[in-house]
Structure formats: C-alpha cells, structure tokens
Amino acid sequence: MLRIAIQKSGRLHEDSLSLLKECGIKVRNGNGQLKSVASNFPLEVYFLRDDDIPQYVSDGVADVGIIGKNVFLEKEKDIRMVTELGFGQCRLSIAMPKSSPYQSFKDLAGKKIATSYPNLLRKFLEERKVPAEIHNISGSVEIAPGIGLADAICDLVSSGSTLFTNGLREVETILYSEAVLVNNRMAETGETGNLFRKLLFRIESVKNAANTKYIMLNVPNVNLDKIFNVLPGLKSPTVVPLAEEGWSSVQSVVKEDVFWEVIEKLKSLKAEGILVMPIEKMVL
Ligand code: ATP
Ligand code: ZN
C-alpha cells in the first residue's frame, strides 16, 4: 500500500484530489476524515496540514506528499522533490506599505520583516548581505505593518489583492512556487517503489495532456508541407486522404499557449473544418 499525504483543507486540497481522480484513482473524502483508502488502487490518503506533510514524509509515516514548493524549501526536511504538478501557482514576495520609498533590496537594511517563511527570507537576505530583522509569525502576516508590528512582510501572493487591501505593494519576489510531489528515499524501493512509479507514470500522463488540444483539419495537399511546419505534433501528424481529390485530413496535438497563433497560420494555409478536442491523458 502506497501512502500519500495531501492538504486536509485549503488551497491545494481540491486540486490534489482532482489530480488523483484524473489518475483514475477513486478516493472518498468524508467530512473531517483523517485518512481514506482508494477503492481501485492500493493507495491510502492522509489528510494533513500542509506544514506537517514534510515531517510525515521524512519520518516515513507517509511515502509521498503533495505540498507547495514554498513549504518544501522552507521546511528543509530530508525529502525529495519529484515533479511539479502545475497547480497552486503563487510567489513568495516581500511587500511594504505603499507610502514607503523603495528602490532596491538595499532599502530593506535595518527593517523588521514579518513572515512565516523565516528560512527562505533569511537565505534571500544573506545572499544579498542585507542586515534586516526577521520576525517570525504564523498567520495574518499581511496586517503586521498596519498594526506597527513590522516595516515589511514576506508572504505568499497570487493575485496581489490581499496586499492591495492592506495598503501594501510588492517590492521583491523571492520564489515562484507551485504544488510539487515529494517523497522519501524508501518510497522508491521494493513494492512501495513499484506503486510509486505506477502513480508517477499516471501523473506524468495527466500532466502531459494538460494544456494540449487534439486538432483535426482538412487541408489542400499542395499546402501539406507548410502545414507540417506549423503542426509539430508528437512525432509527426497523422494524414488521411479525403474522398475529395487533392485534399487530406490532418490530425495533431497543439499546445494551448500557441493555439490561436497556430489556428491563424492554418487558416492562412487554406485549412478547413478545423475541429479541436480536449486530451485527457497522454502516454508518451
Ligand atoms: P494549512 O491549514 O494546511 O496549514 P495554510 O493556510 O497553510 O493551510 P493555504 O493558504 O491553503 O495554506 O495554502 C496552501 C498552499 O497553497 C501554499 O503553501 C502555497 O503553496 C499555495 N498557494 C497558492 N496561492 C496562494 C496564495 N495566494 N496564498 C497562499 N498560498 C497559496
Ligand atoms: Zn499551512
């Protein structure tokens, strides 16, 4: 049985469960449950506070875990980061009251900075040889400057609206973070290792399919070569002749971020009847 620790509730909870679901693993998550056993994969899921997951994984109570890279790096436990998971994006940033002048990190010298990430902040300051005071607090970091507890904060930001509401502006970004899969060394050996690799293979297939679309289109044969240049596909596009003389149907895979650009180029090459479909899994 493989044991995975995921966040009990909070920003990573839903996406962690969805990832398991997309891996074809059914997990029931009853209210307030501490653990749950998957019905169709030898997997036990522990629901924990994200801050506790690195310790549980390094102690071997759980074999694998899903946490933010920020927590992985801050906790400095004896665990490995296996892969990034493509959700939970945020950044760890230093922010100051809007009215405070700020030109460069040198202006942090002598300042008191409140944070729940003392290790990551200390590293940032040490690397730049900035003498600042770190004030370690566990929650509601963003109100610290407003109540006179600190001159600046170092906290997680995604949209920046929390900073804005509290009259703060972002002045430095320390780390770009997203959810990551972590494990301990033992999780890669024996039967646990086999199950771990099976899970990782499924996760990679889900990740490969994310942000990709399957595309089908009809094109005049005279433009096929140019179309192939626009559509790199996985290995090469699939081409099937159409009943209509001089035309073919082409099928390929397109990355979402270049999708519209590709479509425009295809249209200019006289492509017709373009169909776009989601891809659920991609096994490479
Ligand atoms: P827990 O009760 O598990 O300790 P928490 O309050 O520490 O929960 P959340 O706020 O749910 O944690 O955030 C969990 C993770 O989600 C963070 O460690 C981070 O990796 C990620 N995350 C993504 N966007 C944000 C954001 N805007 N603010 C905070 N965390 C974010
Ligand atoms: Zn936490």
Coordinates of C-alpha atoms and ligand atoms in Angstrom, one line a residue:
M1 CA 0.0 0.0 0.0
L2 CA 1.3 3.4 -1.0
R3 CA 0.6 6.2 1.5
I4 CA 0.2 9.8 0.2
A5 CA -0.3 12.9 2.3
I6 CA -2.3 15.8 0.9
Q7 CA -3.6 19.0 2.4
K8 CA -6.7 18.5 4.6
S9 CA -8.3 21.7 3.6
G10 CA -7.1 24.9 1.9
R11 CA -5.8 25.9 -1.5
L12 CA -4.2 22.6 -2.5
H13 CA -6.9 20.3 -1.3
E14 CA -9.3 20.2 -4.2
D15 CA -6.6 20.1 -6.9
S16 CA -4.7 17.4 -5.2
L17 CA -7.8 15.2 -5.1
S18 CA -8.7 16.1 -8.7
L19 CA -5.2 15.0 -9.7
L20 CA -5.7 11.6 -8.1
K21 CA -9.1 11.4 -9.8
E22 CA -7.6 12.2 -13.2
C23 CA -5.1 9.4 -12.5
G24 CA -8.1 7.1 -12.3
I25 CA -7.9 6.7 -8.5
K26 CA -11.1 6.9 -6.6
V27 CA -10.8 8.5 -3.1
R28 CA -13.7 9.2 -0.9
N29 CA -13.2 12.3 1.2
G30 CA -15.8 12.3 4.0
N31 CA -16.1 15.3 6.3
G32 CA -13.2 15.7 8.7
Q33 CA -11.8 12.3 7.8
L34 CA -8.1 11.8 8.7
K35 CA -7.5 9.1 6.1
S36 CA -9.2 7.3 3.3
V37 CA -8.4 4.2 1.2
A38 CA -8.7 4.4 -2.5
S39 CA -11.2 1.8 -3.9
N40 CA -9.3 0.9 -7.1
F41 CA -5.6 1.5 -6.4
P42 CA -3.5 0.4 -3.4
L43 CA -3.3 3.9 -2.0
E44 CA -4.0 5.3 1.4
V45 CA -4.6 9.1 1.5
Y46 CA -3.8 11.1 4.7
F47 CA -5.4 14.5 5.1
L48 CA -3.0 16.8 6.9
R49 CA -2.0 20.4 7.4
D50 CA 0.4 21.3 4.6
D51 CA 3.1 22.4 7.1
D52 CA 3.2 19.0 8.7
I53 CA 3.5 17.0 5.4
P54 CA 7.3 17.3 5.0
Q55 CA 7.8 15.9 8.5
Y56 CA 5.4 13.0 7.9
V57 CA 7.1 12.1 4.7
S58 CA 10.6 12.4 6.0
D59 CA 9.7 10.2 9.0
G60 CA 8.2 7.6 6.7
V61 CA 4.7 7.9 8.1
A62 CA 3.7 8.8 4.5
D63 CA 5.6 7.7 1.4
V64 CA 4.6 10.6 -0.8
G65 CA 3.1 14.0 -0.4
I66 CA 1.7 17.0 -2.3
I67 CA 2.8 20.4 -1.0
G68 CA 3.7 23.8 -2.3
K69 CA 7.4 24.2 -3.3
N70 CA 7.4 27.1 -0.8
V71 CA 6.7 24.6 2.0
F72 CA 9.2 22.0 0.6
L73 CA 12.0 24.6 0.5
E74 CA 11.2 26.3 3.8
K75 CA 11.0 23.1 5.9
E76 CA 14.4 21.7 4.8
K77 CA 13.4 18.1 5.6
D78 CA 15.1 15.1 4.2
I79 CA 12.7 14.6 1.4
R80 CA 13.0 14.8 -2.4
M81 CA 11.0 16.9 -4.8
V82 CA 9.9 14.5 -7.6
T83 CA 8.0 16.7 -10.0
E84 CA 6.0 19.9 -10.3
L85 CA 2.3 19.5 -10.6
G86 CA 1.0 22.5 -12.5
F87 CA -1.4 23.9 -9.9
G88 CA -1.2 26.1 -6.8
Q89 CA 0.9 28.7 -8.5
C90 CA 1.9 31.6 -6.3
R91 CA 5.0 33.6 -5.4
L92 CA 6.8 34.4 -2.1
S93 CA 7.3 38.1 -2.1
I94 CA 8.4 41.0 0.1
A95 CA 5.9 43.8 0.4
M96 CA 6.0 47.2 2.0
P97 CA 3.4 49.9 2.8
K98 CA 2.6 51.8 -0.4
S99 CA 4.0 55.0 1.0
S100 CA 7.4 53.6 1.9
P101 CA 10.1 54.6 -0.6
Y102 CA 11.8 51.6 -2.2
Q103 CA 14.5 51.4 -4.8
S104 CA 16.3 48.2 -4.3
F105 CA 16.8 45.4 -1.7
K106 CA 19.3 47.6 0.0
D107 CA 16.4 49.6 1.3
L108 CA 15.5 46.6 3.5
A109 CA 18.5 47.1 5.6
G110 CA 17.6 47.7 9.3
K111 CA 13.9 46.9 8.5
K112 CA 11.8 44.5 10.5
I113 CA 10.2 41.9 8.2
A114 CA 7.3 39.7 9.3
T115 CA 7.0 36.3 7.7
S116 CA 6.0 32.6 8.1
Y117 CA 9.0 31.8 5.9
P118 CA 12.0 32.7 8.0
N119 CA 14.4 30.2 6.3
L120 CA 13.6 31.3 2.8
L121 CA 13.7 35.0 3.8
R122 CA 17.0 34.6 5.7
K123 CA 18.6 33.0 2.6
F124 CA 17.4 35.8 0.4
L125 CA 18.8 38.5 2.8
E126 CA 22.1 36.6 3.4
E127 CA 22.8 36.1 -0.3
R128 CA 22.4 39.9 -0.7
K129 CA 24.2 40.7 2.6
V130 CA 21.2 42.8 3.8
P131 CA 21.1 43.1 7.6
A132 CA 17.3 43.0 8.3
E133 CA 15.4 41.7 11.3
I134 CA 13.2 38.7 10.7
H135 CA 10.0 38.5 12.7
N136 CA 8.5 35.0 12.5
I137 CA 4.7 34.9 12.8
S138 CA 2.4 32.1 11.8
G139 CA -0.7 33.8 10.4
S140 CA -2.2 37.1 9.1
V141 CA 1.2 38.3 8.1
E142 CA -0.3 41.0 5.9
I143 CA -1.7 43.0 8.8
A144 CA 1.7 43.3 10.5
P145 CA 2.8 46.7 9.0
G146 CA -0.7 48.2 9.6
I147 CA -0.5 47.4 13.3
G148 CA 3.1 48.5 13.7
L149 CA 4.5 45.0 14.2
A150 CA 6.8 45.2 11.2
D151 CA 8.1 47.5 8.4
A152 CA 7.6 44.9 5.7
I153 CA 6.3 41.4 5.1
C154 CA 7.4 38.4 3.2
D155 CA 4.4 36.3 2.2
L156 CA 2.7 34.3 -0.5
V157 CA 1.0 36.3 -3.2
S158 CA -1.1 35.2 -6.2
S159 CA -3.3 38.0 -7.5
G160 CA -2.0 40.6 -5.1
S161 CA -5.4 41.7 -4.0
T162 CA -4.7 40.9 -0.3
L163 CA -1.6 43.1 -0.5
F164 CA -3.7 45.9 -2.1
T165 CA -6.4 45.7 0.5
N166 CA -3.8 46.1 3.2
G167 CA -2.1 49.1 1.6
L168 CA 1.0 47.1 0.6
R169 CA 3.0 46.8 -2.6
E170 CA 5.2 44.0 -3.8
V171 CA 8.8 45.0 -3.9
E172 CA 10.8 41.8 -4.3
T173 CA 9.9 38.2 -5.4
I174 CA 11.9 35.6 -3.6
L175 CA 10.4 32.4 -5.1
Y176 CA 7.9 31.3 -7.7
S177 CA 6.1 28.3 -6.4
E178 CA 3.6 25.6 -7.4
A179 CA 2.4 22.3 -6.0
V180 CA 5.0 19.6 -6.1
L181 CA 5.1 15.9 -5.5
V182 CA 7.6 14.9 -2.8
N183 CA 8.7 11.5 -1.4
N184 CA 11.4 9.9 0.8
R185 CA 14.1 7.6 -0.3
M186 CA 12.4 4.5 0.9
A187 CA 9.4 5.2 -1.2
E188 CA 11.4 4.3 -4.3
T189 CA 12.3 0.8 -3.1
G190 CA 10.5 -2.5 -3.0
E191 CA 6.8 -2.9 -3.5
T192 CA 6.2 0.7 -2.4
G193 CA 8.6 1.8 -5.2
N194 CA 6.6 -0.2 -7.8
L195 CA 3.4 1.5 -6.7
F196 CA 5.1 4.9 -6.6
R197 CA 6.4 4.5 -10.2
K198 CA 2.9 3.4 -11.2
L199 CA 1.4 6.6 -9.7
L200 CA 4.1 8.8 -11.1
F201 CA 3.6 7.4 -14.6
R202 CA -0.1 8.3 -14.4
I203 CA 0.6 11.7 -13.0
E204 CA 3.1 12.4 -15.9
S205 CA 0.4 11.3 -18.4
V206 CA -2.1 13.7 -16.9
K207 CA 0.5 16.5 -16.9
N208 CA 1.5 15.9 -20.5
A209 CA -2.1 16.2 -21.5
A210 CA -2.7 19.4 -19.6
N211 CA -2.6 22.5 -21.8
T212 CA -2.8 20.4 -25.0
K213 CA -5.5 20.1 -27.6
Y214 CA -6.1 17.5 -30.3
I215 CA -6.8 19.1 -33.6
M216 CA -8.3 17.7 -36.9
L217 CA -8.4 19.7 -40.1
N218 CA -8.9 19.4 -43.8
V219 CA -6.1 20.8 -46.0
P220 CA -5.2 21.0 -49.7
N221 CA -2.4 18.6 -50.4
V222 CA -0.3 21.4 -52.0
N223 CA 0.0 23.0 -48.6
L224 CA 0.7 19.8 -46.6
D225 CA 4.5 20.6 -46.1
K226 CA 3.8 24.1 -44.8
I227 CA 1.1 22.7 -42.5
F228 CA 3.5 20.2 -41.1
N229 CA 5.8 23.0 -40.2
V230 CA 3.1 24.7 -38.2
L231 CA 2.0 21.4 -36.5
P232 CA 5.0 19.7 -35.0
G233 CA 2.7 17.1 -33.2
L234 CA 4.1 14.4 -31.1
K235 CA 6.2 12.5 -33.6
S236 CA 4.5 13.6 -36.9
P237 CA 1.0 14.5 -37.8
T238 CA -1.4 11.8 -39.0
V239 CA -2.5 12.3 -42.6
V240 CA -5.5 10.6 -44.2
P241 CA -6.6 11.2 -47.8
L242 CA -10.1 12.6 -48.2
A243 CA -12.6 11.4 -50.8
E244 CA -12.2 14.8 -52.4
E245 CA -9.2 14.7 -54.8
G246 CA -6.2 16.8 -53.7
W247 CA -7.3 17.1 -50.0
S248 CA -6.3 15.4 -46.8
S249 CA -7.4 15.2 -43.2
V250 CA -4.6 16.0 -40.8
Q251 CA -4.6 15.2 -37.0
S252 CA -2.2 16.5 -34.5
V253 CA -1.6 17.9 -31.0
V254 CA -1.2 21.6 -30.2
K255 CA -0.1 23.3 -27.1
E256 CA -2.8 25.6 -25.6
D257 CA -0.4 28.6 -25.3
V258 CA 0.3 28.8 -29.0
F259 CA -3.1 27.6 -30.0
W260 CA -4.6 30.7 -31.6
E261 CA -1.4 31.5 -33.4
V262 CA -1.4 28.1 -34.9
I263 CA -5.0 28.3 -35.9
E264 CA -4.4 31.6 -37.7
K265 CA -1.5 30.2 -39.6
L266 CA -3.5 27.1 -40.6
K267 CA -6.3 29.3 -41.9
S268 CA -3.9 31.2 -44.0
L269 CA -2.8 27.9 -45.5
K270 CA -6.4 27.2 -46.5
A271 CA -7.2 24.7 -43.8
E272 CA -10.9 24.0 -43.4
G273 CA -13.3 22.2 -41.0
I274 CA -10.9 22.6 -38.0
L275 CA -12.0 20.5 -35.1
V276 CA -10.4 20.9 -31.6
M277 CA -10.8 18.4 -28.8
P278 CA -9.5 18.1 -25.3
I279 CA -7.0 15.5 -24.4
E280 CA -7.5 13.7 -21.2
K281 CA -4.3 11.6 -20.9
M282 CA -1.1 11.5 -23.0
V283 CA 1.1 8.4 -22.6
L284 CA 4.5 9.0 -24.1
Ligands
ATP1 P1 -3.0 24.6 6.4 O1 -4.2 24.6 7.2 O2 -2.9 23.3 5.6 O3 -1.7 24.9 7.1 P2 -2.4 27.1 5.0 O4 -3.3 28.2 5.5 O5 -1.0 27.0 5.4 O6 -3.2 25.7 5.3 P3 -3.2 27.6 2.2 O7 -3.4 29.0 2.4 O8 -4.3 26.7 2.0 O9 -2.3 27.0 3.4 O10 -2.1 27.4 1.1 C1 -1.5 26.2 0.8 C2 -0.5 26.3 -0.3 O11 -1.2 26.9 -1.5 C3 0.6 27.3 -0.1 O12 1.6 26.8 0.7 C4 1.0 27.7 -1.5 O13 1.9 26.7 -2.0 C5 -0.3 27.6 -2.3 N1 -0.9 28.9 -2.7 C6 -1.3 29.3 -3.9 N2 -1.7 30.5 -4.0 C7 -1.6 31.0 -2.7 C8 -1.9 32.3 -2.1 N3 -2.4 33.3 -2.8 N4 -1.7 32.4 -0.8 C9 -1.2 31.4 -0.1 N5 -0.9 30.2 -0.6 C10 -1.1 30.0 -1.9
ZN2 ZN -0.1 25.7 6.4

